[in-house]
């Protein structure tokens, strides 16, 4: 169901039911409908001429508020008929955000202004303040056609320049319909997703929860003990988060198992068996669902308990998705032969806006890929080995860092890991790793025994640094760029292990 229609229906049927909550602020479905309607009207008043890369196709609104109390209403207004929203994380460096603005030339920029919003129209130079109390009447949001552009999100390119991915309404409507049935989301599925709302996992959790008429709870920022208090106090039924957040929640839940949680949805990286064991103690009634996807492709594969015994396994094809492994010439690869992962589904995006670095999303007939490498086994399980551009050539051997990271984090003594290649005069690239040990203790010999049992010798990192507190991105992933710089600078946060 379209966002606008769903919000309007819930606002009519149960206007006082809680819909969106963040940092103690609670908005009902009636509140969301009223505020979103007033915002949509204000957007139209401020933009007289369209100047963006979309031209006359749609009004382009850059939403740069972060996890603000008015995010949900702003998102629904900015995706109503005639509008397309571009999500920009305000925590990104100013130069990066300016690059995004230059790429898109948005018709309107929406930013946080304390408890209010600042609406700026670059073409006219007009800036207006929007308050939660503006607009007392509930004006229905316009519903757009399936083919109309409605969402632009950004992903990093191989050169570090953000790529703008554009989606039409139809692809997300189909995705929400499929996901609602698969994940079993209904009005009782109170969901807590503490990640950045400008990023795919949390944004999608918000959309599917509200379309189903359930309550979504977010957080201005993630802090494990605070998040656990929310789970406990609000009797959260479903969690949607990345593995790093789940690990820290499990640690915070020690001795306080949370029985209200019946489902945990995880994406962004693979869970280890140790992660699943910890989650079973912290959330004993929860089913864990992992999915692998890409902003450009939507859902790709999904795994439930027992589907990820291998360190590289990421589950089977998501409902409605067909998987195919292809060689460099586009030919289909045999079972267990590594190649490029292609998908065929109705969830694929329209691709990138403007020029890119030439890597990432591409099509092969009805198939599409982002360049990830892997293979299918005899049971149809997909094994993910990494991104083609991320391969390390060391001593004549092709090594995929993601495979080595999966092996490292499968060791109970490793909390998080990053594997990368550094220039080497003899080998070409030297495989190295940065490890955050579990509980601050590290046993190098035990790790070597673990690696020997899971990887050939040439895939073992030649050098290892310990980092007691890994730097993380806003989306909860290891900050690879920061760690690479720390290695180059000899930063004291890293300890080289002999």
Coordinates of C-alpha atoms in Angstrom, one line a residue:
X1 CA 0.0 0.0 0.0
X2 CA 1.3 3.5 -0.8
X3 CA 2.7 5.4 2.2
X4 CA 0.1 8.2 1.9
X5 CA -2.8 5.9 1.7
X6 CA -1.6 3.8 4.7
X7 CA -1.1 6.9 6.9
X8 CA -4.4 8.4 5.9
X9 CA -6.2 5.1 6.6
X10 CA -4.6 4.6 10.0
X11 CA -5.2 8.2 10.9
X12 CA -8.9 7.7 10.2
X13 CA -9.2 4.2 11.9
X14 CA -7.1 4.8 15.0
X15 CA -5.9 8.4 15.1
X16 CA -4.7 8.3 18.7
X17 CA -2.6 5.2 18.4
X18 CA 1.2 5.8 18.8
X19 CA 3.0 5.7 15.5
X20 CA 6.5 7.2 15.8
X21 CA 8.5 7.7 19.0
X22 CA 12.0 9.1 19.5
X23 CA 13.7 10.4 22.6
X24 CA 10.4 10.5 24.6
X25 CA 8.5 12.3 21.9
X26 CA 5.4 10.3 20.7
X27 CA 3.5 11.1 17.6
X28 CA 0.2 9.4 16.9
X29 CA -1.0 8.5 13.4
X30 CA -3.3 11.5 13.6
X31 CA -0.3 13.7 14.4
X32 CA 1.7 12.3 11.5
X33 CA -1.1 12.8 9.0
X34 CA -1.7 16.4 10.2
X35 CA 2.0 17.4 10.2
X36 CA 2.9 15.7 7.0
X37 CA -0.1 17.3 5.2
X38 CA 1.0 20.8 6.4
X39 CA 4.6 20.2 5.4
X40 CA 3.6 19.0 1.9
X41 CA 1.6 22.1 1.5
X42 CA 4.5 24.3 2.7
X43 CA 6.9 22.5 0.3
X44 CA 4.6 23.4 -2.7
X45 CA 4.4 27.1 -1.6
X46 CA 8.2 27.5 -1.4
X47 CA 9.1 25.9 -4.7
X48 CA 7.9 27.8 -7.7
X49 CA 10.3 26.4 -10.3
X50 CA 12.0 23.1 -10.4
X51 CA 15.8 23.1 -10.9
X52 CA 16.9 19.7 -9.8
X53 CA 18.4 16.8 -11.8
X54 CA 14.8 15.4 -12.0
X55 CA 13.5 18.3 -14.0
X56 CA 9.8 18.2 -14.3
X57 CA 9.5 14.6 -13.2
X58 CA 9.1 15.5 -9.6
X59 CA 9.9 18.1 -6.9
X60 CA 13.2 17.0 -5.3
X61 CA 13.5 17.5 -1.5
X62 CA 16.8 16.9 0.3
X63 CA 15.9 15.7 3.8
X64 CA 19.0 16.4 6.0
X65 CA 17.5 16.2 9.5
X66 CA 19.0 13.1 10.9
X67 CA 17.1 11.3 13.6
X68 CA 14.9 14.2 14.5
X69 CA 11.4 14.0 16.1
X70 CA 9.8 15.4 12.9
X71 CA 11.7 13.0 10.6
X72 CA 8.8 10.6 10.0
X73 CA 6.3 13.4 9.1
X74 CA 8.9 15.0 6.9
X75 CA 9.7 11.7 5.1
X76 CA 6.0 11.1 4.4
X77 CA 5.5 14.6 3.1
X78 CA 8.6 14.5 1.0
X79 CA 7.5 11.2 -0.6
X80 CA 3.9 12.2 -1.3
X81 CA 2.7 12.5 -4.9
X82 CA 4.7 14.9 -6.9
X83 CA 7.7 14.8 -4.6
X84 CA 10.9 12.8 -4.4
X85 CA 13.1 12.7 -1.3
X86 CA 16.9 12.6 -1.2
X87 CA 18.2 11.4 2.2
X88 CA 21.4 13.0 3.3
X89 CA 23.0 12.1 6.6
X90 CA 23.9 15.4 8.5
X91 CA 26.7 13.6 10.2
X92 CA 28.7 13.4 7.0
X93 CA 31.5 15.9 6.4
X94 CA 30.3 19.2 5.1
X95 CA 32.4 18.7 1.9
X96 CA 30.7 15.4 1.2
X97 CA 27.2 16.9 1.8
X98 CA 28.0 19.7 -0.6
X99 CA 29.1 17.2 -3.2
X100 CA 25.6 15.6 -2.8
X101 CA 23.9 18.9 -3.2
X102 CA 26.0 19.7 -6.3
X103 CA 25.1 16.4 -7.8
X104 CA 21.3 16.8 -7.3
X105 CA 20.6 20.5 -7.2
X106 CA 17.6 19.9 -4.9
X107 CA 14.5 22.2 -5.1
X108 CA 14.2 22.3 -1.4
X109 CA 16.5 21.5 1.6
X110 CA 15.0 20.5 4.9
X111 CA 17.3 20.6 8.0
X112 CA 16.9 20.4 11.8
X113 CA 16.5 23.7 13.6
X114 CA 16.3 22.7 17.3
X115 CA 12.8 21.3 17.8
X116 CA 11.7 22.8 14.4
X117 CA 12.6 22.4 10.8
X118 CA 14.3 24.9 8.5
X119 CA 13.0 24.8 4.9
X120 CA 15.3 26.4 2.3
X121 CA 14.6 26.9 -1.4
X122 CA 18.0 27.4 -3.1
X123 CA 16.6 28.9 -6.3
X124 CA 14.7 31.7 -4.6
X125 CA 16.9 31.9 -1.5
X126 CA 13.7 31.7 0.7
X127 CA 14.1 30.1 4.1
X128 CA 11.1 29.3 6.3
X129 CA 10.8 27.8 9.8
X130 CA 8.3 25.0 10.3
X131 CA 6.9 24.1 13.7
X132 CA 5.1 21.0 14.8
X133 CA 2.0 23.1 15.6
X134 CA 1.9 24.6 12.1
X135 CA -1.2 23.4 10.2
X136 CA -4.3 22.5 12.3
X137 CA -6.2 20.7 9.6
X138 CA -5.5 17.2 8.3
X139 CA -4.9 17.4 4.6
X140 CA -4.6 14.1 2.7
X141 CA -1.3 13.5 1.1
X142 CA -1.2 13.0 -2.7
X143 CA -0.6 9.5 -4.0
X144 CA 1.9 9.1 -6.8
X145 CA 2.1 6.6 -9.7
X146 CA 4.2 3.5 -9.5
X147 CA 6.6 4.9 -12.1
X148 CA 7.2 8.2 -10.4
X149 CA 10.6 8.7 -8.7
X150 CA 10.2 9.0 -4.9
X151 CA 13.5 8.1 -3.2
X152 CA 17.2 8.9 -3.6
X153 CA 19.7 7.4 -1.2
X154 CA 23.5 7.5 -1.3
X155 CA 26.1 4.7 -1.3
X156 CA 29.9 5.1 -1.4
X157 CA 31.7 4.7 -4.8
X158 CA 35.0 3.1 -5.2
X159 CA 36.6 6.5 -5.4
X160 CA 34.8 7.6 -2.2
X161 CA 32.5 9.9 -4.1
X162 CA 28.9 9.1 -3.0
X163 CA 26.6 7.6 -5.6
X164 CA 23.0 8.6 -5.8
X165 CA 20.6 5.7 -6.2
X166 CA 17.1 6.4 -7.4
X167 CA 14.0 4.3 -6.8
X168 CA 10.4 4.5 -8.2
X169 CA 7.4 4.1 -6.0
X170 CA 6.5 0.7 -7.5
X171 CA 9.7 -1.0 -6.4
X172 CA 9.2 -0.1 -2.8
X173 CA 5.4 -0.8 -2.8
X174 CA 6.2 -4.3 -4.1
X175 CA 9.0 -4.7 -1.5
X176 CA 6.7 -3.6 1.4
X177 CA 4.0 -6.0 0.3
X178 CA 6.4 -8.9 0.1
X179 CA 8.1 -8.0 3.4
X180 CA 4.9 -7.6 5.3
X181 CA 3.9 -11.2 4.5
X182 CA 7.4 -12.6 5.0
X183 CA 8.3 -10.9 8.2
X184 CA 4.7 -11.2 9.6
X185 CA 4.4 -7.5 10.5
X186 CA 1.0 -6.4 11.8
X187 CA -0.4 -3.7 14.1
X188 CA 1.1 -5.4 17.2
X189 CA 4.7 -5.4 15.8
X190 CA 6.1 -2.6 17.9
X191 CA 9.6 -2.1 16.4
X192 CA 12.7 -0.6 17.8
X193 CA 15.4 0.4 15.3
X194 CA 18.1 2.6 16.8
X195 CA 20.2 3.2 13.7
X196 CA 20.3 6.3 11.4
X197 CA 17.0 6.9 9.6
X198 CA 18.9 8.1 6.5
X199 CA 20.2 4.6 6.1
X200 CA 18.5 1.7 4.4
X201 CA 17.9 -0.8 7.3
X202 CA 16.4 1.7 9.7
X203 CA 14.5 3.6 7.0
X204 CA 12.9 0.4 5.7
X205 CA 12.0 -0.7 9.2
X206 CA 10.2 2.7 9.7
X207 CA 8.3 2.4 6.5
X208 CA 7.1 -1.2 6.9
X209 CA 6.2 -0.7 10.5
X210 CA 4.0 2.4 9.9
X211 CA 2.4 1.0 6.8
X212 CA 1.3 -2.0 8.9
X213 CA -0.2 0.4 11.5
X214 CA 2.3 -0.5 14.2
X215 CA 4.5 1.7 16.4
X216 CA 8.1 2.5 15.5
X217 CA 10.6 3.6 18.1
X218 CA 13.9 5.2 17.1
X219 CA 16.8 6.8 18.9
X220 CA 18.8 10.0 18.3
X221 CA 21.9 7.9 18.7
X222 CA 22.7 4.4 19.8
X223 CA 23.9 3.7 23.3
X224 CA 23.5 0.1 24.5
X225 CA 22.3 0.6 28.1
X226 CA 19.8 3.3 27.0
X227 CA 18.6 1.1 24.2
X228 CA 18.1 -1.9 26.5
X229 CA 16.1 0.3 28.8
X230 CA 13.8 1.2 25.9
X231 CA 13.4 -2.5 25.0
X232 CA 12.5 -3.3 28.6
X233 CA 10.2 -0.3 29.3
X234 CA 8.3 -0.4 26.0
X235 CA 8.0 -4.2 25.7
X236 CA 9.4 -4.0 22.2
X237 CA 8.4 -6.9 20.0
X238 CA 10.8 -6.5 17.1
X239 CA 14.4 -5.2 16.8
X240 CA 15.9 -4.1 13.5
X241 CA 19.6 -3.4 13.7
X242 CA 23.1 -4.2 12.5
X243 CA 25.2 -7.0 14.1
X244 CA 27.4 -4.5 16.1
X245 CA 24.4 -3.0 17.8
X246 CA 23.0 -6.5 18.6
X247 CA 26.3 -7.6 20.2
X248 CA 26.3 -4.5 22.4
X249 CA 22.6 -5.0 23.3
X250 CA 23.3 -8.6 24.3
X251 CA 26.2 -7.5 26.5
X252 CA 23.9 -4.8 28.1
X253 CA 21.2 -7.5 28.7
X254 CA 23.5 -9.7 30.8
X255 CA 21.2 -11.3 33.5
X256 CA 18.1 -9.5 32.2
X257 CA 16.7 -11.6 29.4
X258 CA 14.0 -9.7 27.4
X259 CA 11.1 -12.0 26.7
X260 CA 8.9 -9.4 24.9
X261 CA 11.2 -9.5 21.8
X262 CA 9.9 -12.2 19.4
X263 CA 11.8 -11.2 16.2
X264 CA 15.2 -9.7 15.5
X265 CA 15.9 -8.5 11.9
X266 CA 19.6 -8.1 11.1
X267 CA 21.4 -6.7 8.0
X268 CA 24.6 -5.0 7.1
X269 CA 27.0 -7.8 8.0
X270 CA 26.8 -11.5 8.9
X271 CA 26.1 -12.8 12.4
X272 CA 28.4 -15.4 13.9
X273 CA 27.3 -18.5 15.8
X274 CA 28.6 -16.8 18.9
X275 CA 26.3 -13.8 18.1
X276 CA 23.3 -16.1 17.8
X277 CA 24.2 -17.9 21.1
X278 CA 24.4 -14.5 22.9
X279 CA 21.1 -13.4 21.4
X280 CA 19.4 -16.6 22.5
X281 CA 20.4 -15.8 26.1
X282 CA 19.4 -12.1 25.9
X283 CA 16.2 -12.6 23.8
X284 CA 15.2 -16.2 24.4
X285 CA 11.9 -15.9 22.6
X286 CA 13.2 -14.2 19.5
X287 CA 13.5 -15.6 16.0
X288 CA 16.5 -14.1 14.2
X289 CA 16.2 -13.2 10.5
X290 CA 19.3 -12.1 8.6
X291 CA 19.0 -10.6 5.2
X292 CA 21.6 -9.6 2.6
X293 CA 20.7 -6.8 0.3
X294 CA 21.9 -3.7 -1.5
X295 CA 20.4 -0.3 -1.9
X296 CA 20.5 -0.7 -5.6
X297 CA 18.9 -4.2 -5.7
X298 CA 16.7 -4.5 -2.6
X299 CA 16.4 -7.8 -0.8
X300 CA 18.7 -10.5 -2.2
X301 CA 18.8 -13.4 0.3
X302 CA 17.5 -14.3 3.7
X303 CA 18.6 -16.6 6.4
X304 CA 16.9 -17.9 9.5
X305 CA 18.2 -20.2 12.3
X306 CA 20.3 -23.0 10.9
X307 CA 20.8 -21.5 7.5
X308 CA 24.2 -19.9 8.1
X309 CA 26.4 -22.6 9.5
X310 CA 29.2 -21.7 7.0
X311 CA 31.1 -18.5 7.7
X312 CA 30.3 -17.3 4.1
X313 CA 26.6 -18.4 3.9
X314 CA 24.0 -15.6 3.7
X315 CA 20.9 -17.7 3.1
X316 CA 18.6 -18.5 0.2
X317 CA 16.9 -16.2 -2.3
X318 CA 14.4 -13.8 -0.8
X319 CA 10.8 -14.5 -1.9
X320 CA 10.3 -13.3 -5.5
X321 CA 14.1 -13.1 -6.1
X322 CA 16.1 -15.3 -8.5
X323 CA 19.9 -15.7 -8.0
X324 CA 22.4 -16.3 -10.7
X325 CA 26.2 -16.5 -10.6
X326 CA 27.9 -15.3 -13.8
X327 CA 31.5 -15.2 -15.1
X328 CA 33.2 -12.1 -16.7
X329 CA 31.5 -12.9 -20.1
X330 CA 28.0 -13.2 -18.6
X331 CA 28.0 -17.0 -18.7
X332 CA 26.3 -18.9 -15.8
X333 CA 28.7 -20.6 -13.4
X334 CA 28.4 -24.1 -12.1
X335 CA 27.5 -24.9 -8.5
X336 CA 30.2 -23.9 -6.0
X337 CA 32.1 -21.9 -8.7
X338 CA 32.8 -18.3 -7.7
X339 CA 31.5 -15.5 -9.9
X340 CA 29.5 -12.3 -9.8
X341 CA 26.2 -12.4 -8.0
X342 CA 23.3 -11.3 -10.2
X343 CA 19.6 -11.0 -9.2
X344 CA 16.3 -10.9 -11.1
X345 CA 13.5 -9.3 -9.1
X346 CA 10.8 -6.6 -9.1
X347 CA 12.7 -4.8 -6.3
X348 CA 15.6 -3.5 -8.4
X349 CA 16.3 0.3 -8.4
X350 CA 16.5 2.5 -11.5
X351 CA 20.2 2.8 -11.0
X352 CA 22.4 5.9 -10.4
X353 CA 21.7 9.6 -10.9
X354 CA 24.3 11.3 -13.1
X355 CA 27.8 10.0 -13.9
X356 CA 29.6 7.5 -11.6
X357 CA 32.9 5.8 -11.3
X358 CA 31.7 3.0 -13.6
X359 CA 31.7 0.4 -10.8
X360 CA 28.8 -1.1 -8.9
X361 CA 25.3 -1.4 -10.4
X362 CA 25.0 -2.8 -13.9
X363 CA 22.5 -4.8 -15.8
X364 CA 22.7 -8.0 -17.9
X365 CA 19.3 -8.2 -19.5
X366 CA 16.7 -8.6 -16.7
X367 CA 19.5 -9.4 -14.2
X368 CA 21.4 -6.8 -12.1
X369 CA 24.4 -6.7 -9.9
X370 CA 26.5 -4.4 -7.7
X371 CA 29.6 -6.5 -8.3
X372 CA 29.5 -8.7 -5.2
X373 CA 31.2 -12.1 -5.6
X374 CA 30.1 -15.5 -4.3
X375 CA 28.7 -18.9 -5.2
X376 CA 25.6 -21.1 -4.8
X377 CA 25.9 -24.5 -3.2
X378 CA 23.9 -27.6 -3.9
X379 CA 21.1 -26.5 -1.6
X380 CA 20.7 -23.1 -3.2
X381 CA 22.4 -21.3 -0.4
X382 CA 24.2 -18.2 -1.4
X383 CA 27.8 -17.7 -0.2
X384 CA 29.1 -14.2 -0.2
X385 CA 32.9 -13.7 -0.6
X386 CA 33.1 -9.9 -1.1
X387 CA 33.1 -7.1 -3.7
X388 CA 35.1 -7.5 -6.9
X389 CA 36.9 -4.1 -6.4
X390 CA 37.8 -5.1 -2.8
X391 CA 39.8 -8.2 -3.7
X392 CA 43.4 -8.3 -2.4
X393 CA 46.1 -9.8 -4.7
X394 CA 48.8 -11.0 -2.4
X395 CA 51.7 -13.2 -3.6
X396 CA 49.7 -14.2 -6.6
X397 CA 46.6 -15.3 -4.6
X398 CA 43.2 -13.7 -4.9
X399 CA 41.9 -13.1 -1.4
X400 CA 38.5 -11.6 -0.5
X401 CA 38.7 -9.7 2.8
X402 CA 35.1 -10.4 3.7
X403 CA 35.7 -14.1 3.8
X404 CA 38.7 -13.6 6.1
X405 CA 36.6 -11.2 8.3
X406 CA 33.9 -13.9 8.6
X407 CA 36.4 -16.4 9.7
X408 CA 37.9 -14.1 12.3
X409 CA 34.6 -13.0 13.8
X410 CA 33.5 -16.7 14.1
X411 CA 36.2 -17.0 16.8
X412 CA 34.6 -16.5 20.2
X413 CA 37.6 -14.3 21.2
X414 CA 37.0 -11.8 18.4
X415 CA 34.3 -9.1 18.8
X416 CA 34.8 -7.3 15.5
X417 CA 37.4 -7.4 12.7
X418 CA 38.5 -5.5 9.6
X419 CA 40.7 -7.1 7.0
X420 CA 42.5 -5.1 4.3
X421 CA 45.5 -5.1 1.9
X422 CA 48.5 -2.8 2.4
X423 CA 51.1 -2.2 -0.3
X424 CA 54.0 -4.6 -0.1
X425 CA 57.2 -4.5 -2.2
X426 CA 57.4 -8.2 -2.7
X427 CA 53.8 -9.6 -2.3
X428 CA 52.1 -6.7 -4.1
X429 CA 49.6 -6.5 -1.2
X430 CA 50.0 -7.7 2.3
X431 CA 46.9 -9.0 4.1
X432 CA 46.5 -7.4 7.5
X433 CA 43.7 -7.3 10.1
X434 CA 42.5 -5.0 12.9
X435 CA 40.7 -6.9 15.7
X436 CA 38.6 -5.8 18.6
X437 CA 39.0 -8.7 21.1
X438 CA 36.0 -10.0 23.1
X439 CA 36.1 -8.7 26.6
X440 CA 39.5 -7.0 26.1
X441 CA 41.4 -10.3 26.2
X442 CA 43.3 -11.7 23.3
X443 CA 44.9 -15.1 22.7
X444 CA 47.0 -15.1 19.5
X445 CA 47.7 -18.8 19.6
X446 CA 44.0 -19.7 20.0
X447 CA 43.2 -17.4 17.0
X448 CA 46.0 -19.1 14.9
X449 CA 44.5 -22.5 15.7
X450 CA 41.0 -21.3 14.7
X451 CA 42.2 -19.8 11.4
X452 CA 44.2 -23.0 10.6
X453 CA 40.9 -24.9 10.9
X454 CA 39.0 -22.6 8.7
X455 CA 41.3 -21.0 6.1
X456 CA 44.3 -22.0 4.0
X457 CA 47.6 -20.4 5.2
X458 CA 47.8 -17.8 2.5
X459 CA 44.5 -16.3 3.7
X460 CA 45.8 -15.7 7.3
X461 CA 46.6 -12.0 8.0
X462 CA 50.4 -11.5 8.1
X463 CA 50.0 -8.7 10.7
X464 CA 47.4 -8.0 13.3
X465 CA 46.6 -4.9 15.3
X466 CA 44.4 -4.9 18.4
X467 CA 41.9 -2.1 18.9
X468 CA 40.0 -2.1 22.2
X469 CA 37.3 0.1 20.8
X470 CA 36.7 -0.1 17.1
X471 CA 35.7 3.2 15.4
X472 CA 32.2 2.8 13.9
X473 CA 30.2 4.6 11.2
X474 CA 26.8 6.1 11.9
X475 CA 25.2 3.0 10.5
X476 CA 27.0 0.7 13.0
X477 CA 29.7 -0.7 10.7
X478 CA 33.5 -0.7 11.3
X479 CA 34.9 2.6 10.0
X480 CA 37.4 1.2 7.5
X481 CA 38.8 4.5 6.3
X482 CA 39.5 5.6 9.9
X483 CA 41.4 2.4 10.7
X484 CA 43.4 2.5 7.5
X485 CA 44.5 6.1 8.4
X486 CA 45.3 5.0 12.0
X487 CA 47.6 2.3 10.6
X488 CA 49.3 4.8 8.4
X489 CA 49.7 7.3 11.2
X490 CA 50.8 4.7 13.9
X491 CA 47.9 5.8 16.0
X492 CA 48.1 4.8 19.7
X493 CA 44.6 3.3 19.6
X494 CA 46.2 0.4 17.7
X495 CA 48.6 -2.2 19.2
X496 CA 50.6 -4.3 16.8
X497 CA 50.8 -7.9 17.8
X498 CA 54.2 -9.6 17.1

